[in-house]
mmCIF file of C-alpha atoms in Angstrom:
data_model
loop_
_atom_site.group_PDB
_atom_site.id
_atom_site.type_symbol
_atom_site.label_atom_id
_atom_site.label_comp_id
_atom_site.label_asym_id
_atom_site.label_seq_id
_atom_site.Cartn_x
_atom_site.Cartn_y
_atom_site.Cartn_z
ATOM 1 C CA UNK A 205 0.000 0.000 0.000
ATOM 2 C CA UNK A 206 1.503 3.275 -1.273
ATOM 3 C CA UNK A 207 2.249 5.649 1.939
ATOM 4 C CA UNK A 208 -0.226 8.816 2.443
ATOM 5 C CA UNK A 209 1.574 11.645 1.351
ATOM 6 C CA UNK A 210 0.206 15.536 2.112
ATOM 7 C CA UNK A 211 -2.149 17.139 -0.265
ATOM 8 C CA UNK A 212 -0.137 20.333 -0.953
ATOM 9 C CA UNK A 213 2.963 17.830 -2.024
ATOM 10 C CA UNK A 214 1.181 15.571 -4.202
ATOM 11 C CA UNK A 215 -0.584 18.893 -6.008
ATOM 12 C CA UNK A 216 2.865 20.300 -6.004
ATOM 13 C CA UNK A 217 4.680 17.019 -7.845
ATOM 14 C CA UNK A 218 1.959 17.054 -10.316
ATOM 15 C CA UNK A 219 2.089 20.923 -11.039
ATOM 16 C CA UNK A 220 4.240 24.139 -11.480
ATOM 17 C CA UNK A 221 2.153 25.430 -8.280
ATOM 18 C CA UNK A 222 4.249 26.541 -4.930
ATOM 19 C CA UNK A 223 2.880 25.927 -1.646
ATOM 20 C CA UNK A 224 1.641 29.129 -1.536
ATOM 21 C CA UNK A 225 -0.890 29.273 -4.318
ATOM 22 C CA UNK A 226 -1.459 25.677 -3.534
ATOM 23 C CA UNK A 227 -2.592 27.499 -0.277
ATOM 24 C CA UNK A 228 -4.804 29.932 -1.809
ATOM 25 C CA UNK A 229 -6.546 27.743 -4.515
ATOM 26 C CA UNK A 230 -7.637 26.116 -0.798
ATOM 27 C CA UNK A 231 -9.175 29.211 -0.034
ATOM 28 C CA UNK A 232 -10.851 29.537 -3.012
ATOM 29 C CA UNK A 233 -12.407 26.176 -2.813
ATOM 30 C CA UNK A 234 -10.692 24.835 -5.999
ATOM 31 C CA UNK A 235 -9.342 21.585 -4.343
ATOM 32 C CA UNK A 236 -11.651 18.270 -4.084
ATOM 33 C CA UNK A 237 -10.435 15.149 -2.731
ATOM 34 C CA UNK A 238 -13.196 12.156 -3.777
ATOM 35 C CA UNK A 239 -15.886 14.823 -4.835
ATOM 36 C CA UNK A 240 -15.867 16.219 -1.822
ATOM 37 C CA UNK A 241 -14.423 20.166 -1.311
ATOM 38 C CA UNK A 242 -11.608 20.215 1.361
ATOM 39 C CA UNK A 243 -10.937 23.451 3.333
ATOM 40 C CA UNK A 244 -7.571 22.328 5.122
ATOM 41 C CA UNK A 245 -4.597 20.683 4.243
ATOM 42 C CA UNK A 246 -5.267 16.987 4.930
ATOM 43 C CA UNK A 247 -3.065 13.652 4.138
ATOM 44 C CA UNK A 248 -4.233 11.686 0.664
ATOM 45 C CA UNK A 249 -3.946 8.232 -0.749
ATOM 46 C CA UNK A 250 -2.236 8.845 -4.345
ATOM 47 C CA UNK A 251 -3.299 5.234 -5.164
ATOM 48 C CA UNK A 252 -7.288 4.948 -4.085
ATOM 49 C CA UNK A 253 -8.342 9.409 -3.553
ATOM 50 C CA UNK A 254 -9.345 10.822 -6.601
ATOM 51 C CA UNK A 255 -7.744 14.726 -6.644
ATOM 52 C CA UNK A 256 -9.426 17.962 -8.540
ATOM 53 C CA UNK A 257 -7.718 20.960 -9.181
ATOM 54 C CA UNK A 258 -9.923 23.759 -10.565
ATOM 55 C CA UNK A 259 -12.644 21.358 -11.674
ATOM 56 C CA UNK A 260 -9.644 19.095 -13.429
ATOM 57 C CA UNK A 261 -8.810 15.539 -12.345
ATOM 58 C CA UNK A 262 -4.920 15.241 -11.114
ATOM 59 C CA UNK A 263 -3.053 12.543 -12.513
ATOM 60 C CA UNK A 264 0.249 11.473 -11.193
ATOM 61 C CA UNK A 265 2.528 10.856 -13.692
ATOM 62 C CA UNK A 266 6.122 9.756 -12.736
ATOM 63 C CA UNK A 267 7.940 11.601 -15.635
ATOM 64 C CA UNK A 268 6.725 15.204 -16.330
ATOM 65 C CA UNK A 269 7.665 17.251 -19.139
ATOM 66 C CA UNK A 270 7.385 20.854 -20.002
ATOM 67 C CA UNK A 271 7.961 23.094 -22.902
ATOM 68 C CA UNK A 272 9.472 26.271 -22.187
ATOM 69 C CA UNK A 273 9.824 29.703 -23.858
ATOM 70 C CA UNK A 274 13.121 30.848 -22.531
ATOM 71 C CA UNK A 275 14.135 34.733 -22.357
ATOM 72 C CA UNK A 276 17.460 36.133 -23.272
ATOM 73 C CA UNK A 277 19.695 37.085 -19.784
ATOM 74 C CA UNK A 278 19.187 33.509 -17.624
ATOM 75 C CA UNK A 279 21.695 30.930 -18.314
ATOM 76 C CA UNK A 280 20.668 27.209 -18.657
ATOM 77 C CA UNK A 281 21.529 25.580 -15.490
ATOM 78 C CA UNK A 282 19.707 24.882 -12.171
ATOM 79 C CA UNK A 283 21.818 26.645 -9.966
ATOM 80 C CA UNK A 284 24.718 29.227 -10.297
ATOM 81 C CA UNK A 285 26.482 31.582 -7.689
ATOM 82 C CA UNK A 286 26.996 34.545 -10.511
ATOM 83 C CA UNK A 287 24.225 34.717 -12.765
ATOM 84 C CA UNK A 288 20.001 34.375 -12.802
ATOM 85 C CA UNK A 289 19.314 30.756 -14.246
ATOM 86 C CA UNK A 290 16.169 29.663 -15.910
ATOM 87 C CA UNK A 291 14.775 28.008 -12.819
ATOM 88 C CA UNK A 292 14.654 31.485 -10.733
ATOM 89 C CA UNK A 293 11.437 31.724 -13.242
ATOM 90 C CA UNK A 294 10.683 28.080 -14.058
ATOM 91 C CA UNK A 295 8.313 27.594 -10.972
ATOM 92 C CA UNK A 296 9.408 24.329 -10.658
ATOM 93 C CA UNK A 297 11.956 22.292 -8.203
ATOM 94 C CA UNK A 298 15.415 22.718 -9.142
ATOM 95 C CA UNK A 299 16.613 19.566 -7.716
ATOM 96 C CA UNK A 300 14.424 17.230 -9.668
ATOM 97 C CA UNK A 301 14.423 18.840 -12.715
ATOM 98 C CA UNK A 302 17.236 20.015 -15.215
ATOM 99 C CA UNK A 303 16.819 21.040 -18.873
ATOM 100 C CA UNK A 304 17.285 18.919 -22.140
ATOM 101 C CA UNK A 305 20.459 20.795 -23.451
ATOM 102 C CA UNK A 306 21.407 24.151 -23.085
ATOM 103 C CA UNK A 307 20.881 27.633 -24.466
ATOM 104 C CA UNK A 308 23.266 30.363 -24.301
ATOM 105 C CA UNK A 309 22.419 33.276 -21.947
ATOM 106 C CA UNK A 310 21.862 35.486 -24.780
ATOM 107 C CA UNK A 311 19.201 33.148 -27.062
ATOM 108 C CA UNK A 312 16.021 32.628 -26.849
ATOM 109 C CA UNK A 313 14.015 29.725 -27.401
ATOM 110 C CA UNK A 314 12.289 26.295 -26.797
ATOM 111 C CA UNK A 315 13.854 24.305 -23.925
ATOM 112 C CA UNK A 316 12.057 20.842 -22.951
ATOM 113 C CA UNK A 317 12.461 20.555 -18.607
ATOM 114 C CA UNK A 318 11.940 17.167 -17.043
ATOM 115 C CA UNK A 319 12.789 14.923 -14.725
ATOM 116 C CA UNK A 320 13.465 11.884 -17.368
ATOM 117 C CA UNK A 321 16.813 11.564 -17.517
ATOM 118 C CA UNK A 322 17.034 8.471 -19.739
ATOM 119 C CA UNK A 323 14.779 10.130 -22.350
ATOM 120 C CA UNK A 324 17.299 13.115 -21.970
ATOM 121 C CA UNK A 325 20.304 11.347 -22.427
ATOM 122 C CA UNK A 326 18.837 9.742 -25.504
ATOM 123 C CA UNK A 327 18.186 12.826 -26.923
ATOM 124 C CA UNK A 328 21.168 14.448 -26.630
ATOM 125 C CA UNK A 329 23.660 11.631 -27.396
ATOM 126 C CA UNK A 330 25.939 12.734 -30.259
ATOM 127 C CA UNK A 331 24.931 9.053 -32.084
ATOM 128 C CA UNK A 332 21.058 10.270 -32.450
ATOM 129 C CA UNK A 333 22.029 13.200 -34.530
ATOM 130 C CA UNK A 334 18.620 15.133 -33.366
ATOM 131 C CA UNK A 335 18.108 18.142 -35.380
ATOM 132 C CA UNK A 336 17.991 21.643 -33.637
ATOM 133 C CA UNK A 337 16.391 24.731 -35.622
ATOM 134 C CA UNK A 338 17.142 28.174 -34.995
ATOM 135 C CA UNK A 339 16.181 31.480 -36.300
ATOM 136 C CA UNK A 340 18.992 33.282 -36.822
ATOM 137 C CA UNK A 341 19.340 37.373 -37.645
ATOM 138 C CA UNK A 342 23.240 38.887 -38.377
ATOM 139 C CA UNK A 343 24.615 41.705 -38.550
ATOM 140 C CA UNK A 344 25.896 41.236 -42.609
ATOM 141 C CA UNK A 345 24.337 40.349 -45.943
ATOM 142 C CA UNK A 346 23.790 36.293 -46.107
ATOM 143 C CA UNK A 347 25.542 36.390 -49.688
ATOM 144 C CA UNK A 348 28.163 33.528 -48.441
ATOM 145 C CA UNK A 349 28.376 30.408 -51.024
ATOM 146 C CA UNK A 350 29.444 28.041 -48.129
ATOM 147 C CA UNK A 351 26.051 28.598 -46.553
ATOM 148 C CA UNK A 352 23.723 28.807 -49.472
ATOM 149 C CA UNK A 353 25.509 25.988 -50.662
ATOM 150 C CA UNK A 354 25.229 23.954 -47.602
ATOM 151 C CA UNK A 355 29.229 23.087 -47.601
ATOM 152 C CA UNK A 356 30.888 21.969 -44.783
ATOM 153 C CA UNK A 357 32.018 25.119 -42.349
ATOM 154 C CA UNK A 358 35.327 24.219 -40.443
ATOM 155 C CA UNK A 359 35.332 26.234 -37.495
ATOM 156 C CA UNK A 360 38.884 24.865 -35.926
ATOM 157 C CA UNK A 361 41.333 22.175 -36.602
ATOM 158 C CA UNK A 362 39.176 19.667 -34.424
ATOM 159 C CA UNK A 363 35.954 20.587 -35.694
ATOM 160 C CA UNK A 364 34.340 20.704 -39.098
ATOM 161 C CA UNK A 365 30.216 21.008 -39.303
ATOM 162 C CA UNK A 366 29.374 18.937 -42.345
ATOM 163 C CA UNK A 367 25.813 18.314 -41.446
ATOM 164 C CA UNK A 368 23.536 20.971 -41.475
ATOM 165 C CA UNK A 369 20.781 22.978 -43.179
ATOM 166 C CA UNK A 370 20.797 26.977 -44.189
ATOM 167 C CA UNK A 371 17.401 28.396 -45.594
ATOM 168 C CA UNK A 372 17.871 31.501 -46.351
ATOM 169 C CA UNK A 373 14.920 34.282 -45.538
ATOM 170 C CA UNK A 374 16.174 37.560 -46.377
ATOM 171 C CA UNK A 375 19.444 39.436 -46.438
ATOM 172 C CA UNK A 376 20.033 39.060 -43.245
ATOM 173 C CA UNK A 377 17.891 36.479 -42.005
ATOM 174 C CA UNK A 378 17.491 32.893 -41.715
ATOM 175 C CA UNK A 379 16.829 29.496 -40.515
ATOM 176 C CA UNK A 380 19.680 27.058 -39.173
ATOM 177 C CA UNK A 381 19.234 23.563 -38.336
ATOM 178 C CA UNK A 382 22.066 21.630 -36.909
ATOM 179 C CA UNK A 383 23.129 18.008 -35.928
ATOM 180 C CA UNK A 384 25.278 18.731 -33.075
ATOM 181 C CA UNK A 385 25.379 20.371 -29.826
ATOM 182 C CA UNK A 386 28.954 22.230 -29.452
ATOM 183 C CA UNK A 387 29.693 25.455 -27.505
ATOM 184 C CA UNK A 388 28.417 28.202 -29.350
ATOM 185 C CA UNK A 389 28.292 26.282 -32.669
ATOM 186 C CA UNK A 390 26.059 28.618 -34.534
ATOM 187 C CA UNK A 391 27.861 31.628 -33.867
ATOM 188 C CA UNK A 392 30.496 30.138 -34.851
ATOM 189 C CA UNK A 393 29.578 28.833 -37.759
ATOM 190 C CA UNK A 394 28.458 32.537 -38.672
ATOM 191 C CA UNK A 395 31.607 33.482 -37.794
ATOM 192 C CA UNK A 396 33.494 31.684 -40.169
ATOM 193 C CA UNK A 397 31.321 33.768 -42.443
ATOM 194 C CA UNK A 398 32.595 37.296 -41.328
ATOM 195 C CA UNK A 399 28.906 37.457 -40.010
ATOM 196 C CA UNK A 400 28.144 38.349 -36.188
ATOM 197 C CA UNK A 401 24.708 36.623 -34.901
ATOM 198 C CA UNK A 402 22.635 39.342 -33.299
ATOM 199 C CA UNK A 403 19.615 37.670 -32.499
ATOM 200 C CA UNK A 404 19.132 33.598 -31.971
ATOM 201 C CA UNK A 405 16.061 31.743 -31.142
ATOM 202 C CA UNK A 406 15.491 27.939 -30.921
ATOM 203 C CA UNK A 407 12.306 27.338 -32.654
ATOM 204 C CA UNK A 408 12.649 23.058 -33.025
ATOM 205 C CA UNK A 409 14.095 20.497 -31.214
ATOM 206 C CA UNK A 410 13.716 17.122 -33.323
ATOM 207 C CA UNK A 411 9.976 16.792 -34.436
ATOM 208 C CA UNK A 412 9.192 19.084 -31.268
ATOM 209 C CA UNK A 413 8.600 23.126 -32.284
ATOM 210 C CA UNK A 414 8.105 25.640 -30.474
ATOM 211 C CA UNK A 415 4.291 26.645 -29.993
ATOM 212 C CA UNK A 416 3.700 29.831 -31.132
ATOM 213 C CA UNK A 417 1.232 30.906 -28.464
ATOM 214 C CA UNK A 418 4.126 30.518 -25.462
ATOM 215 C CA UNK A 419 4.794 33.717 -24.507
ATOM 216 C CA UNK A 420 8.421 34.576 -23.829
ATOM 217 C CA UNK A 421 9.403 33.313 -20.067
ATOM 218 C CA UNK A 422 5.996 31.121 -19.728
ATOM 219 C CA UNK A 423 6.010 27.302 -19.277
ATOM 220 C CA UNK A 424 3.510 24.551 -19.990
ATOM 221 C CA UNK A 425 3.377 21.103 -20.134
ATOM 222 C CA UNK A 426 3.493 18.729 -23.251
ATOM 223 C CA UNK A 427 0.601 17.052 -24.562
ATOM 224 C CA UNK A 428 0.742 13.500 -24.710
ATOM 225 C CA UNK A 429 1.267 14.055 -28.834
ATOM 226 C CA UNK A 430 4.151 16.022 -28.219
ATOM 227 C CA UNK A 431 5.654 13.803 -25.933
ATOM 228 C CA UNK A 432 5.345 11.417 -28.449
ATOM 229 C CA UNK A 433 6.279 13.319 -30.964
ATOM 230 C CA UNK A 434 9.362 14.280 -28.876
ATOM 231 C CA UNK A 435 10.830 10.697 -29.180
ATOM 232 C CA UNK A 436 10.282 10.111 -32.735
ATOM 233 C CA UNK A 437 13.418 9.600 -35.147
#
């Protein structure tokens, strides 16, 4: 028999809620254990009491996964002595969760957060080869042959990008998808091209995109679709 946990931790597990709101969604008599409303914090059975949350059933998943919008000026990581990270605005528990990947501190874009780290390992192992789209605005005219051309970009002696794709949108525009995950690859690889990146956004990651009703800094979890889509090949 699983062990009663409290109310307030198994709504917190489930959600992005703090203890706090999980507090005042009490007081606003938006919490129902078994149909009935509850007015205190009481002790539940996650296997046999049946949980709403603003007239929605709770489901206790063991693996959670979120899409996230993240802002230019937080770095990826959970914690960091020197910098704001992503999960000073994430809303959720920075020692169960971590982000597939990294962005830089200066690009923008979809991160997936969970707490699956064999699905996260699999998705970032060098052997899978997932593609990662960006959006990409410089500072120069796109007019390079490399790029148009798709040819391989060697950015040093141990490192040549010969897998990507350029699409081109305007002079100084364009979409980016690559194969790898190096430091700073993309500005790099723009680099190489006498170009400086100005602006970068992650708009795909695999078969995932980026939905384009997330507002910058805002969080939600996937669909079951997208989770599937997620692990597609």
């Amino acid at each position: 028999m699983k062990q009663q946990v409290r109310i307030e931790k198994y709504i917190g597990d489930i959600t992005t809620l703090s203890r706090k709101v999980i507090k005042q969604k009490l007081k606003q008599k938006a919490i129902k254990v078994n149909g009935i409303l509850i007015t205190e914090l009481i002790k539940i059975n996650p296997e046999k009491d049946i949980v709403e949350l603003d007239g929605s059933k709770l489901e206790y998943n063991k693996f959670q996964y979120y899409m996230f919008n993240k802002p230019a000026g937080f770095i990826t990581a959970n914690n960091d002595w020197y910098s704001s990270t992503i999960f000073d605005i994430l809303g959720l528990k920075r020692d169960k969760f971590f982000a597939f990947g990294r962005l830089d501190k200066d690009t923008e874009g979809l991160l997936i957060i969970s707490n699956d780290g064999k699905m996260c390992h699999t998705l970032l192992s060098p052997k899978n080869h997932v593609p990662k789209k960006y959006l990409v605005r410089v500072d120069k005219k796109l007019d390079s042959e490399v790029l148009n051309k798709n040819l391989p970009i060697k950015i040093n002696d141990e490192f040549t990008v010969e897998n990507y794709l350029f699409e081109k949108i305007n002079d100084k525009t364009c979409y980016i998808t690559i194969y790898e995950g190096k430091f700073h690859q993309v500005k790099k690889m723009f680099a190489t091209q006498g170009c400086s990146v100005l602006y970068l956004k992650r708009i795909q990651f695999g078969k995932l995109q980026l939905d384009p009703n997330l507002k910058l800094g805002s969080i939600r979890k996937l669909t079951e679709e997208e989770i599937k889509l997620m692990q597609e090949k």
